[in-house]
């Protein structure tokens, strides 16, 4: 009983103390409402807020982190008046956060909401510099490494993938020949320009040479041949090619079953684990990826792929990452669908590669020219995808690779047999709105 009395007394004292101990209400002032800035520049922005009628001035905090522990010089409780203030002396392409408190005499309000902004990129920032800690790649061909191609490659991109010249039918066209010329040319070009090289693809049902499709020997001999192929190619480019798609497109659309390729028929589903192990034997440092398409849009295929990846990881198969090809369209899949799928890579601690990005502007064949409206829709989608990738944790990012440089060179024109504009550059090498969108997405 005595204890309860003491508690009541304590509570009463606390209440009286909080009320200031007399009949006058404590002076108070409402917290302001911080608004989005009206102008954002490379090194400044105009912070805005709604006036609090009883306020005499405000305190403005600008921080580089959300916890408000890393203040911009001079912007911790900076005294300001009016309803806006130009914050200066900032770095370009950097994220900042601000909040305010209203002041009346010595009374300070609670914090306002916080507003986050990113300062602008310097004029003409190339894609590779806008990307924060990962490569910006493009697909190349050995015959397109000069002139304007060369200029844009060196200016904008930090990684390349051979569009077709590192596939088995090109590199090992017959049982007793290897053809290295094109691959060497691409590797030498990248090396002499400090550009990263992603190898694509060791095993792909669609680039299997005839002699392998119709292999004359036993299954054991087949397996030995695949092992030798992987050893030979990965060893040749050891230390030069940073990463390989070891197996490409092993899972079927819809059903999620294993594709009945010649590799599957000859070696069973273990061919995948074996190929990864052989690649690792040849180069202990190279990053090894599984690569496939429709990874966001086809839920069954996605589930089956992650089941396969989980099995590989559980068996200590050396897999470093997953490539989502990302041949998508301006109207889908949605941001949520792509983000959810990409997060499944992150959850497993693997590297994510958006490995063959192109975005169809004309998936329904309703256009004969790229209209302003559709160009802007395409721009928005490029911005969205770049934003999704940029937002992944740093440790899970590797490269965001676009499948070709300019519209008239896109593989999609042949693949679908009708006109489209899926890339970042026009046929004359000028940058499209899509380029701007992509750049903006990288910067955010
Ligand atoms: C395509 C190339 O763009 C074409 O030039 C080539 O003739 C066929 O292959 N998925 C992949 C890529 O993994 O290798 C494909 O590239 C596009 C679909």
Tab-separated table of C-alpha atoms and ligand atoms in Angstrom:
chain	number	residue	atom	x	y	z
A	1	UNK	CA	0.000	0.000	0.000
A	2	UNK	CA	2.803	2.347	0.936
A	3	UNK	CA	4.450	1.575	-2.396
A	4	UNK	CA	1.309	2.446	-4.342
A	5	UNK	CA	0.994	5.780	-2.515
A	6	UNK	CA	4.561	6.561	-3.397
A	7	UNK	CA	3.904	5.767	-7.045
A	8	UNK	CA	0.863	8.069	-7.127
A	9	UNK	CA	2.907	10.849	-5.554
A	10	UNK	CA	5.670	10.321	-8.079
A	11	UNK	CA	3.199	10.437	-10.978
A	12	UNK	CA	1.615	13.637	-9.647
A	13	UNK	CA	5.016	15.284	-9.275
A	14	UNK	CA	5.965	14.338	-12.806
A	15	UNK	CA	2.653	15.704	-14.128
A	16	UNK	CA	3.073	18.995	-12.242
A	17	UNK	CA	6.639	19.292	-13.458
A	18	UNK	CA	5.575	18.705	-17.050
A	19	UNK	CA	2.942	21.432	-16.735
A	20	UNK	CA	5.509	23.928	-15.494
A	21	UNK	CA	4.288	23.803	-11.940
A	22	UNK	CA	1.757	26.650	-12.225
A	23	UNK	CA	-1.463	27.478	-14.025
A	24	UNK	CA	0.075	29.031	-17.182
A	25	UNK	CA	0.233	26.604	-20.107
A	26	UNK	CA	3.834	26.012	-21.271
A	27	UNK	CA	4.702	28.230	-24.250
A	28	UNK	CA	4.675	26.030	-27.319
A	29	UNK	CA	5.042	26.426	-31.028
A	30	UNK	CA	3.908	24.082	-33.782
A	31	UNK	CA	6.421	22.172	-35.860
A	32	UNK	CA	6.684	23.441	-39.444
A	33	UNK	CA	5.873	21.356	-42.509
A	34	UNK	CA	8.961	20.927	-44.691
A	35	UNK	CA	8.179	21.053	-48.429
A	36	UNK	CA	10.054	19.786	-51.470
A	37	UNK	CA	12.627	22.263	-52.765
A	38	UNK	CA	11.620	24.436	-55.706
A	39	UNK	CA	15.078	24.360	-57.254
A	40	UNK	CA	17.797	21.733	-57.117
A	41	UNK	CA	21.181	22.463	-58.690
A	42	UNK	CA	24.534	20.660	-58.715
A	43	UNK	CA	25.801	22.246	-55.494
A	44	UNK	CA	22.750	23.903	-53.958
A	45	UNK	CA	19.015	23.661	-53.441
A	46	UNK	CA	16.289	25.899	-52.095
A	47	UNK	CA	14.828	24.356	-48.908
A	48	UNK	CA	11.145	25.259	-48.458
A	49	UNK	CA	8.596	25.015	-45.679
A	50	UNK	CA	5.137	26.200	-44.668
A	51	UNK	CA	5.116	29.187	-42.314
A	52	UNK	CA	4.033	28.556	-38.724
A	53	UNK	CA	1.959	31.621	-37.816
A	54	UNK	CA	3.332	31.984	-34.300
A	55	UNK	CA	6.980	31.357	-35.230
A	56	UNK	CA	9.592	34.118	-35.165
A	57	UNK	CA	12.325	32.125	-36.880
A	58	UNK	CA	13.338	28.557	-37.708
A	59	UNK	CA	16.219	26.196	-37.210
A	60	UNK	CA	17.305	24.281	-40.298
A	61	UNK	CA	19.251	20.989	-40.242
A	62	UNK	CA	20.786	19.538	-43.409
A	63	UNK	CA	22.354	16.116	-43.112
A	64	UNK	CA	24.006	13.553	-45.324
A	65	UNK	CA	22.373	10.718	-43.434
A	66	UNK	CA	18.847	9.955	-42.301
A	67	UNK	CA	19.888	9.816	-38.652
A	68	UNK	CA	20.931	13.495	-38.792
A	69	UNK	CA	24.343	12.787	-37.335
A	70	UNK	CA	26.395	13.951	-40.320
A	71	UNK	CA	25.496	17.629	-40.818
A	72	UNK	CA	26.513	19.701	-43.784
A	73	UNK	CA	28.986	22.361	-42.543
A	74	UNK	CA	27.066	25.264	-41.013
A	75	UNK	CA	23.684	23.544	-41.275
A	76	UNK	CA	23.116	22.201	-37.787
A	77	UNK	CA	20.311	24.272	-36.223
A	78	UNK	CA	21.038	27.086	-38.639
A	79	UNK	CA	18.860	30.109	-37.814
A	80	UNK	CA	16.713	31.056	-40.814
A	81	UNK	CA	13.612	33.186	-41.414
A	82	UNK	CA	10.887	33.352	-44.045
A	83	UNK	CA	9.697	30.194	-45.791
A	84	UNK	CA	12.728	29.205	-47.866
A	85	UNK	CA	16.490	29.151	-47.669
A	86	UNK	CA	19.173	28.439	-50.241
A	87	UNK	CA	21.472	25.678	-49.013
A	88	UNK	CA	24.844	26.045	-50.744
A	89	UNK	CA	28.298	24.498	-50.886
A	90	UNK	CA	27.021	20.963	-51.568
A	91	UNK	CA	28.523	18.158	-53.657
A	92	UNK	CA	26.935	17.188	-56.957
A	93	UNK	CA	24.963	13.943	-57.357
A	94	UNK	CA	24.702	13.513	-53.583
A	95	UNK	CA	21.719	12.707	-51.400
A	96	UNK	CA	20.837	15.193	-48.626
A	97	UNK	CA	18.044	15.363	-46.055
A	98	UNK	CA	16.614	18.403	-44.307
A	99	UNK	CA	14.190	19.225	-41.496
A	100	UNK	CA	13.267	22.328	-39.492
A	101	UNK	CA	12.079	23.476	-36.103
A	102	UNK	CA	10.057	26.631	-35.473
A	103	UNK	CA	11.294	29.120	-32.822
A	104	UNK	CA	9.315	31.504	-30.658
A	105	UNK	CA	11.510	33.290	-28.155
A	106	UNK	CA	13.510	30.491	-26.635
A	107	UNK	CA	10.820	27.921	-27.301
A	108	UNK	CA	11.634	25.359	-29.961
A	109	UNK	CA	9.084	23.175	-31.713
A	110	UNK	CA	9.438	19.516	-32.475
A	111	UNK	CA	11.165	18.493	-35.698
A	112	UNK	CA	9.284	18.837	-38.944
A	113	UNK	CA	8.968	15.945	-41.373
A	114	UNK	CA	12.130	15.366	-43.372
A	115	UNK	CA	12.663	15.949	-47.047
A	116	UNK	CA	15.300	14.081	-49.084
A	117	UNK	CA	16.819	15.319	-52.320
A	118	UNK	CA	19.698	14.462	-54.631
A	119	UNK	CA	21.763	17.265	-56.128
A	120	UNK	CA	22.186	17.253	-59.887
A	121	UNK	CA	24.909	15.524	-61.842
A	122	UNK	CA	27.483	17.790	-63.440
A	123	UNK	CA	26.625	18.572	-67.045
A	124	UNK	CA	27.484	15.721	-69.466
A	125	UNK	CA	28.193	13.137	-66.799
A	126	UNK	CA	28.696	9.815	-68.588
A	127	UNK	CA	26.609	6.818	-67.562
A	128	UNK	CA	29.561	5.004	-66.034
A	129	UNK	CA	30.249	7.918	-63.704
A	130	UNK	CA	26.633	8.348	-62.706
A	131	UNK	CA	26.589	4.699	-61.583
A	132	UNK	CA	27.484	4.384	-57.991
A	133	UNK	CA	29.902	1.490	-57.513
A	134	UNK	CA	28.929	-0.864	-60.329
A	135	UNK	CA	29.653	-1.299	-64.027
A	136	UNK	CA	27.552	0.048	-66.862
A	137	UNK	CA	27.850	-2.476	-69.648
A	138	UNK	CA	26.817	-2.900	-73.246
A	139	UNK	CA	26.851	-5.751	-75.746
A	140	UNK	CA	29.494	-5.416	-78.449
A	141	UNK	CA	30.644	-7.077	-81.637
A	142	UNK	CA	34.284	-7.214	-82.756
A	143	UNK	CA	33.344	-5.403	-85.962
A	144	UNK	CA	31.838	-2.493	-84.029
A	145	UNK	CA	34.765	-1.266	-81.972
A	146	UNK	CA	35.841	1.696	-84.086
A	147	UNK	CA	34.599	5.184	-84.996
A	148	UNK	CA	31.513	6.372	-83.160
A	149	UNK	CA	31.040	2.990	-81.453
A	150	UNK	CA	34.519	3.236	-80.004
A	151	UNK	CA	33.963	6.833	-78.922
A	152	UNK	CA	30.731	6.104	-77.069
A	153	UNK	CA	32.064	2.869	-75.582
A	154	UNK	CA	35.000	4.640	-74.025
A	155	UNK	CA	32.978	7.658	-72.976
A	156	UNK	CA	29.917	6.020	-71.431
A	157	UNK	CA	30.540	2.367	-70.594
A	158	UNK	CA	32.715	0.545	-68.074
A	159	UNK	CA	31.942	-3.059	-69.056
A	160	UNK	CA	31.276	-5.036	-72.222
A	161	UNK	CA	29.727	-8.378	-73.103
A	162	UNK	CA	30.307	-10.028	-76.471
A	163	UNK	CA	26.916	-10.180	-78.154
A	164	UNK	CA	27.677	-13.532	-79.805
A	165	UNK	CA	31.405	-14.023	-80.361
A	166	UNK	CA	32.116	-15.800	-77.067
A	167	UNK	CA	29.488	-18.480	-77.604
A	168	UNK	CA	30.433	-22.095	-78.244
A	169	UNK	CA	29.352	-22.252	-81.888
A	170	UNK	CA	31.694	-19.337	-82.630
A	171	UNK	CA	34.621	-20.310	-80.390
A	172	UNK	CA	34.635	-24.067	-80.999
A	173	UNK	CA	32.926	-24.470	-84.381
A	174	UNK	CA	34.230	-27.993	-85.037
A	175	UNK	CA	35.578	-30.777	-82.832
A	176	UNK	CA	39.169	-29.957	-83.643
A	177	UNK	CA	39.108	-26.189	-84.134
A	178	UNK	CA	38.983	-23.221	-81.850
A	179	UNK	CA	38.459	-19.746	-83.205
A	180	UNK	CA	39.887	-17.037	-80.971
A	181	UNK	CA	40.282	-14.046	-83.234
A	182	UNK	CA	37.031	-12.214	-82.515
A	183	UNK	CA	37.090	-12.946	-78.810
A	184	UNK	CA	40.713	-11.844	-78.557
A	185	UNK	CA	39.899	-8.609	-80.372
A	186	UNK	CA	37.121	-7.814	-77.899
A	187	UNK	CA	39.260	-8.710	-74.895
A	188	UNK	CA	42.212	-6.673	-76.168
A	189	UNK	CA	39.978	-3.699	-76.888
A	190	UNK	CA	38.504	-3.771	-73.392
A	191	UNK	CA	41.866	-4.219	-71.745
A	192	UNK	CA	43.520	-1.378	-73.586
A	193	UNK	CA	40.635	0.910	-72.608
A	194	UNK	CA	40.277	-0.234	-68.975
A	195	UNK	CA	36.838	-1.674	-69.635
A	196	UNK	CA	35.578	-4.685	-67.661
A	197	UNK	CA	34.710	-7.866	-69.594
A	198	UNK	CA	31.790	-10.127	-68.814
A	199	UNK	CA	32.061	-13.496	-70.579
A	200	UNK	CA	28.880	-14.766	-72.226
A	201	UNK	CA	28.076	-17.662	-72.354
A	202	UNK	CA	29.871	-20.960	-71.851
A	203	UNK	CA	26.835	-23.232	-72.148
A	204	UNK	CA	23.715	-22.150	-74.063
A	205	UNK	CA	21.379	-24.484	-75.946
A	206	UNK	CA	20.951	-21.859	-78.678
A	207	UNK	CA	24.628	-21.565	-79.539
A	208	UNK	CA	25.618	-25.202	-79.410
A	209	UNK	CA	27.596	-26.159	-82.520
A	210	UNK	CA	26.209	-28.966	-84.670
A	211	UNK	CA	29.047	-31.327	-83.805
A	212	UNK	CA	28.085	-31.026	-80.124
A	213	UNK	CA	24.332	-31.353	-80.810
A	214	UNK	CA	25.067	-34.529	-82.747
A	215	UNK	CA	28.004	-35.657	-80.646
A	216	UNK	CA	29.407	-38.927	-81.941
A	217	UNK	CA	30.836	-40.345	-78.687
A	218	UNK	CA	29.500	-41.808	-75.451
A	219	UNK	CA	28.016	-39.767	-72.609
A	220	UNK	CA	31.299	-39.979	-70.706
A	221	UNK	CA	33.145	-38.684	-73.751
A	222	UNK	CA	30.572	-35.911	-74.075
A	223	UNK	CA	31.155	-34.880	-70.484
A	224	UNK	CA	34.913	-34.867	-70.960
A	225	UNK	CA	34.524	-32.724	-74.079
A	226	UNK	CA	32.429	-30.126	-72.159
A	227	UNK	CA	34.940	-30.102	-69.317
A	228	UNK	CA	37.811	-29.536	-71.739
A	229	UNK	CA	35.925	-26.786	-73.492
A	230	UNK	CA	35.244	-24.893	-70.271
A	231	UNK	CA	38.791	-25.405	-69.021
A	232	UNK	CA	40.284	-24.232	-72.308
A	233	UNK	CA	38.186	-21.078	-72.665
A	234	UNK	CA	38.234	-19.950	-69.042
A	235	UNK	CA	41.979	-20.620	-68.757
A	236	UNK	CA	42.772	-18.670	-71.906
A	237	UNK	CA	41.113	-15.533	-70.520
A	238	UNK	CA	42.008	-16.070	-66.886
A	239	UNK	CA	42.653	-12.741	-65.190
A	240	UNK	CA	41.238	-10.889	-68.193
A	241	UNK	CA	37.585	-11.867	-68.256
A	242	UNK	CA	36.202	-10.891	-64.850
A	243	UNK	CA	33.022	-12.975	-64.932
A	244	UNK	CA	31.325	-15.690	-66.983
A	245	UNK	CA	27.767	-16.730	-67.596
A	246	UNK	CA	28.486	-20.407	-67.059
A	247	UNK	CA	25.037	-21.669	-67.980
A	248	UNK	CA	22.447	-19.646	-69.852
A	249	UNK	CA	18.693	-20.379	-70.007
A	250	UNK	CA	18.582	-23.877	-68.463
A	251	UNK	CA	15.041	-23.481	-67.103
A	252	UNK	CA	11.890	-23.533	-69.227
A	253	UNK	CA	9.258	-20.808	-69.301
A	254	UNK	CA	5.988	-21.616	-67.601
A	255	UNK	CA	6.668	-25.088	-66.256
A	256	UNK	CA	10.000	-24.263	-64.660
A	257	UNK	CA	11.275	-27.687	-65.732
A	258	UNK	CA	14.848	-28.191	-66.845
A	259	UNK	CA	15.284	-27.509	-70.542
A	260	UNK	CA	15.841	-30.725	-72.437
A	261	UNK	CA	19.077	-29.525	-74.052
A	262	UNK	CA	21.770	-31.853	-75.326
A	263	UNK	CA	23.690	-31.112	-72.112
A	264	UNK	CA	20.729	-32.204	-70.005
A	265	UNK	CA	20.168	-35.289	-72.137
A	266	UNK	CA	23.791	-36.381	-72.008
A	267	UNK	CA	24.682	-35.484	-68.426
A	268	UNK	CA	21.424	-35.091	-66.477
A	269	UNK	CA	20.597	-32.020	-64.420
A	270	UNK	CA	24.010	-32.221	-62.727
A	271	UNK	CA	25.568	-30.755	-65.838
A	272	UNK	CA	24.958	-27.328	-64.334
A	273	UNK	CA	26.849	-27.993	-61.096
A	274	UNK	CA	29.653	-29.661	-63.029
A	275	UNK	CA	30.079	-26.744	-65.432
A	276	UNK	CA	30.352	-24.290	-62.531
A	277	UNK	CA	32.968	-26.472	-60.856
A	278	UNK	CA	35.019	-26.786	-64.043
A	279	UNK	CA	34.942	-23.032	-64.566
A	280	UNK	CA	36.138	-22.509	-60.989
A	281	UNK	CA	38.947	-25.043	-61.475
A	282	UNK	CA	40.198	-23.013	-64.415
A	283	UNK	CA	40.071	-19.630	-62.651
A	284	UNK	CA	39.735	-19.385	-58.871
A	285	UNK	CA	38.974	-15.645	-59.034
A	286	UNK	CA	36.475	-15.326	-61.866
A	287	UNK	CA	32.852	-14.546	-60.927
A	288	UNK	CA	30.454	-17.260	-62.050
A	289	UNK	CA	26.846	-16.480	-62.997
A	290	UNK	CA	23.703	-18.340	-63.940
A	291	UNK	CA	21.814	-16.245	-66.519
A	292	UNK	CA	18.200	-16.390	-67.729
A	293	UNK	CA	15.281	-14.360	-69.140
A	294	UNK	CA	11.708	-13.666	-67.920
A	295	UNK	CA	13.057	-13.821	-64.406
A	296	UNK	CA	10.692	-11.138	-63.168
A	297	UNK	CA	7.620	-11.815	-65.301
A	298	UNK	CA	7.391	-15.624	-65.065
A	299	UNK	CA	6.783	-16.592	-61.442
A	300	UNK	CA	7.080	-20.363	-61.985
A	301	UNK	CA	10.334	-19.962	-63.823
A	302	UNK	CA	11.597	-17.607	-61.139
A	303	UNK	CA	10.683	-20.034	-58.353
A	304	UNK	CA	12.282	-22.956	-60.179
A	305	UNK	CA	15.436	-20.953	-60.808
A	306	UNK	CA	15.820	-20.018	-57.164
A	307	UNK	CA	15.184	-23.626	-56.150
A	308	UNK	CA	17.989	-24.641	-58.484
A	309	UNK	CA	20.257	-21.890	-57.136
A	310	UNK	CA	19.512	-22.972	-53.555
A	311	UNK	CA	20.411	-26.547	-54.423
A	312	UNK	CA	23.658	-25.428	-56.031
A	313	UNK	CA	24.557	-23.312	-53.008
A	314	UNK	CA	23.663	-26.092	-50.575
A	315	UNK	CA	26.010	-28.388	-52.502
A	316	UNK	CA	28.802	-25.778	-52.327
A	317	UNK	CA	28.798	-25.277	-56.063
A	318	UNK	CA	30.819	-22.117	-56.796
A	319	UNK	CA	28.107	-19.726	-57.976
A	320	UNK	CA	28.672	-16.003	-57.378
A	321	UNK	CA	25.687	-14.419	-58.988
A	322	UNK	CA	22.536	-14.449	-61.018
A	323	UNK	CA	21.980	-12.676	-64.318
A	324	UNK	CA	18.513	-11.378	-65.102
A	325	UNK	CA	18.552	-10.765	-68.835
A	326	UNK	CA	15.832	-8.091	-68.591
A	327	UNK	CA	14.444	-8.181	-72.124
A	328	UNK	CA	11.356	-6.272	-71.033
A	329	UNK	CA	8.823	-3.781	-72.400
A	330	UNK	CA	7.882	-0.205	-71.598
A	331	UNK	CA	4.637	-1.448	-70.047
A	332	UNK	CA	5.899	-4.324	-67.963
A	333	UNK	CA	6.849	-6.070	-65.779
A	334	UNK	CA	6.133	-3.570	-63.016
A	335	UNK	CA	8.597	-1.933	-60.684
A	336	UNK	CA	7.282	-4.050	-57.784
A	337	UNK	CA	7.651	-7.302	-59.717
A	338	UNK	CA	11.221	-6.540	-60.775
A	339	UNK	CA	12.224	-5.316	-57.314
A	340	UNK	CA	10.805	-8.398	-55.627
A	341	UNK	CA	12.621	-10.720	-58.015
A	342	UNK	CA	15.928	-8.863	-57.609
A	343	UNK	CA	15.604	-8.978	-53.840
A	344	UNK	CA	15.622	-12.762	-53.999
A	345	UNK	CA	19.181	-12.516	-55.329
A	346	UNK	CA	20.108	-10.136	-52.517
A	347	UNK	CA	18.577	-12.432	-49.866
A	348	UNK	CA	20.985	-15.149	-50.939
A	349	UNK	CA	24.005	-12.882	-50.749
A	350	UNK	CA	24.667	-13.313	-54.477
A	351	UNK	CA	25.616	-10.700	-57.018
A	352	UNK	CA	22.873	-9.437	-59.298
A	353	UNK	CA	23.636	-8.708	-62.936
A	354	UNK	CA	20.964	-7.088	-65.097
A	355	UNK	CA	22.754	-8.617	-68.020
A	356	UNK	CA	20.922	-7.901	-71.291
A	357	UNK	CA	18.626	-4.968	-70.669
A	358	UNK	CA	16.537	-3.706	-73.558
A	359	UNK	CA	13.058	-2.241	-73.327
A	360	UNK	CA	10.630	-2.721	-76.188
A	361	UNK	CA	8.777	0.450	-77.076
A	362	UNK	CA	6.541	-1.361	-79.571
A	363	UNK	CA	5.651	-4.755	-78.071
A	364	UNK	CA	2.130	-4.650	-79.523
A	365	UNK	CA	3.180	-3.409	-82.963
A	366	UNK	CA	0.914	-0.374	-82.617
A	367	UNK	CA	3.534	2.127	-83.813
A	368	UNK	CA	5.301	2.791	-87.091
A	369	UNK	CA	7.427	5.584	-85.612
A	370	UNK	CA	8.512	6.338	-82.072
A	371	UNK	CA	5.958	8.903	-80.887
A	372	UNK	CA	6.777	11.550	-78.297
A	373	UNK	CA	4.414	9.895	-75.845
A	374	UNK	CA	5.985	6.444	-76.202
A	375	UNK	CA	9.520	7.882	-76.103
A	376	UNK	CA	8.656	9.388	-72.725
A	377	UNK	CA	7.121	6.127	-71.503
A	378	UNK	CA	10.324	4.359	-72.539
A	379	UNK	CA	12.390	7.012	-70.785
A	380	UNK	CA	10.381	6.481	-67.594
A	381	UNK	CA	10.897	2.712	-67.741
A	382	UNK	CA	14.648	3.060	-68.276
A	383	UNK	CA	14.750	5.419	-65.308
A	384	UNK	CA	12.773	2.954	-63.215
A	385	UNK	CA	15.016	-0.017	-64.017
A	386	UNK	CA	18.209	1.982	-63.403
A	387	UNK	CA	16.696	3.118	-60.111
A	388	UNK	CA	15.789	-0.421	-59.051
A	389	UNK	CA	19.288	-1.666	-59.780
A	390	UNK	CA	21.020	1.322	-58.151
A	391	UNK	CA	18.997	0.818	-54.988
A	392	UNK	CA	20.311	-2.720	-54.421
A	393	UNK	CA	22.891	-3.035	-51.633
A	394	UNK	CA	26.406	-2.219	-52.837
A	395	UNK	CA	27.729	-5.726	-52.140
A	396	UNK	CA	25.079	-7.291	-54.403
A	397	UNK	CA	25.672	-5.089	-57.417
A	398	UNK	CA	27.946	-6.006	-60.272
A	399	UNK	CA	26.833	-4.550	-63.576
A	400	UNK	CA	23.853	-3.154	-65.399
A	401	UNK	CA	24.366	-4.156	-69.019
A	402	UNK	CA	22.352	-2.957	-72.003
A	403	UNK	CA	21.957	-5.339	-74.925
A	404	UNK	CA	23.473	-3.216	-77.662
A	405	UNK	CA	24.171	0.409	-78.368
A	406	UNK	CA	21.671	1.771	-80.872
A	407	UNK	CA	18.172	0.979	-82.016
A	408	UNK	CA	18.960	-0.116	-85.563
A	409	UNK	CA	21.445	-2.683	-84.235
A	410	UNK	CA	19.148	-4.339	-81.704
A	411	UNK	CA	18.752	-8.107	-82.004
A	412	UNK	CA	15.023	-7.590	-81.317
A	413	UNK	CA	14.395	-6.285	-84.832
A	414	UNK	CA	15.206	-9.716	-86.249
A	415	UNK	CA	13.870	-11.661	-83.318
A	416	UNK	CA	10.371	-10.190	-83.498
A	417	UNK	CA	10.563	-9.135	-87.134
A	418	UNK	CA	9.081	-5.670	-86.698
A	419	UNK	CA	10.221	-2.147	-85.965
A	420	UNK	CA	11.112	-1.151	-82.426
A	421	UNK	CA	13.327	1.335	-80.538
A	422	UNK	CA	14.525	-0.532	-77.467
A	423	UNK	CA	17.958	1.015	-76.750
A	424	UNK	CA	19.552	4.289	-75.569
A	425	UNK	CA	20.824	5.697	-78.873
A	426	UNK	CA	19.248	6.512	-82.224
A	427	UNK	CA	20.665	5.023	-85.419
A	428	UNK	CA	22.762	8.191	-85.867
A	429	UNK	CA	24.363	7.698	-82.410
A	430	UNK	CA	22.483	10.593	-80.816
A	431	UNK	CA	21.208	9.953	-77.302
A	432	UNK	CA	17.458	9.319	-76.935
A	433	UNK	CA	15.173	10.442	-74.119
A	434	UNK	CA	15.691	6.901	-72.847
A	435	UNK	CA	19.346	7.771	-72.285
A	436	UNK	CA	18.343	10.728	-70.112
A	437	UNK	CA	15.920	8.578	-68.157
A	438	UNK	CA	18.544	5.907	-67.611
A	439	UNK	CA	21.022	8.543	-66.426
A	440	UNK	CA	18.467	10.033	-64.035
A	441	UNK	CA	17.683	6.591	-62.640
A	442	UNK	CA	21.368	5.956	-61.991
A	443	UNK	CA	21.714	9.275	-60.208
A	444	UNK	CA	18.910	8.668	-57.746
B	1	LIG	C1	21.472	-12.820	-79.154
B	1	LIG	C2	22.327	-11.823	-79.909
B	1	LIG	O1	21.887	-10.527	-79.625
B	1	LIG	C3	22.281	-12.082	-81.369
B	1	LIG	O2	23.175	-11.220	-82.038
B	1	LIG	C4	22.610	-13.536	-81.619
B	1	LIG	O3	22.490	-13.794	-82.962
B	1	LIG	C5	21.707	-14.446	-80.853
B	1	LIG	O4	21.792	-14.141	-79.501
B	1	LIG	N1	19.531	-14.209	-74.695
B	1	LIG	C6	20.886	-14.278	-74.622
B	1	LIG	C7	21.688	-13.601	-75.650
B	1	LIG	O5	21.441	-14.800	-73.656
B	1	LIG	O6	22.894	-14.267	-75.904
B	1	LIG	C8	20.915	-13.423	-76.930
B	1	LIG	O7	21.707	-12.649	-77.810
B	1	LIG	C9	19.591	-12.787	-76.675
B	1	LIG	C10	18.765	-13.630	-75.771
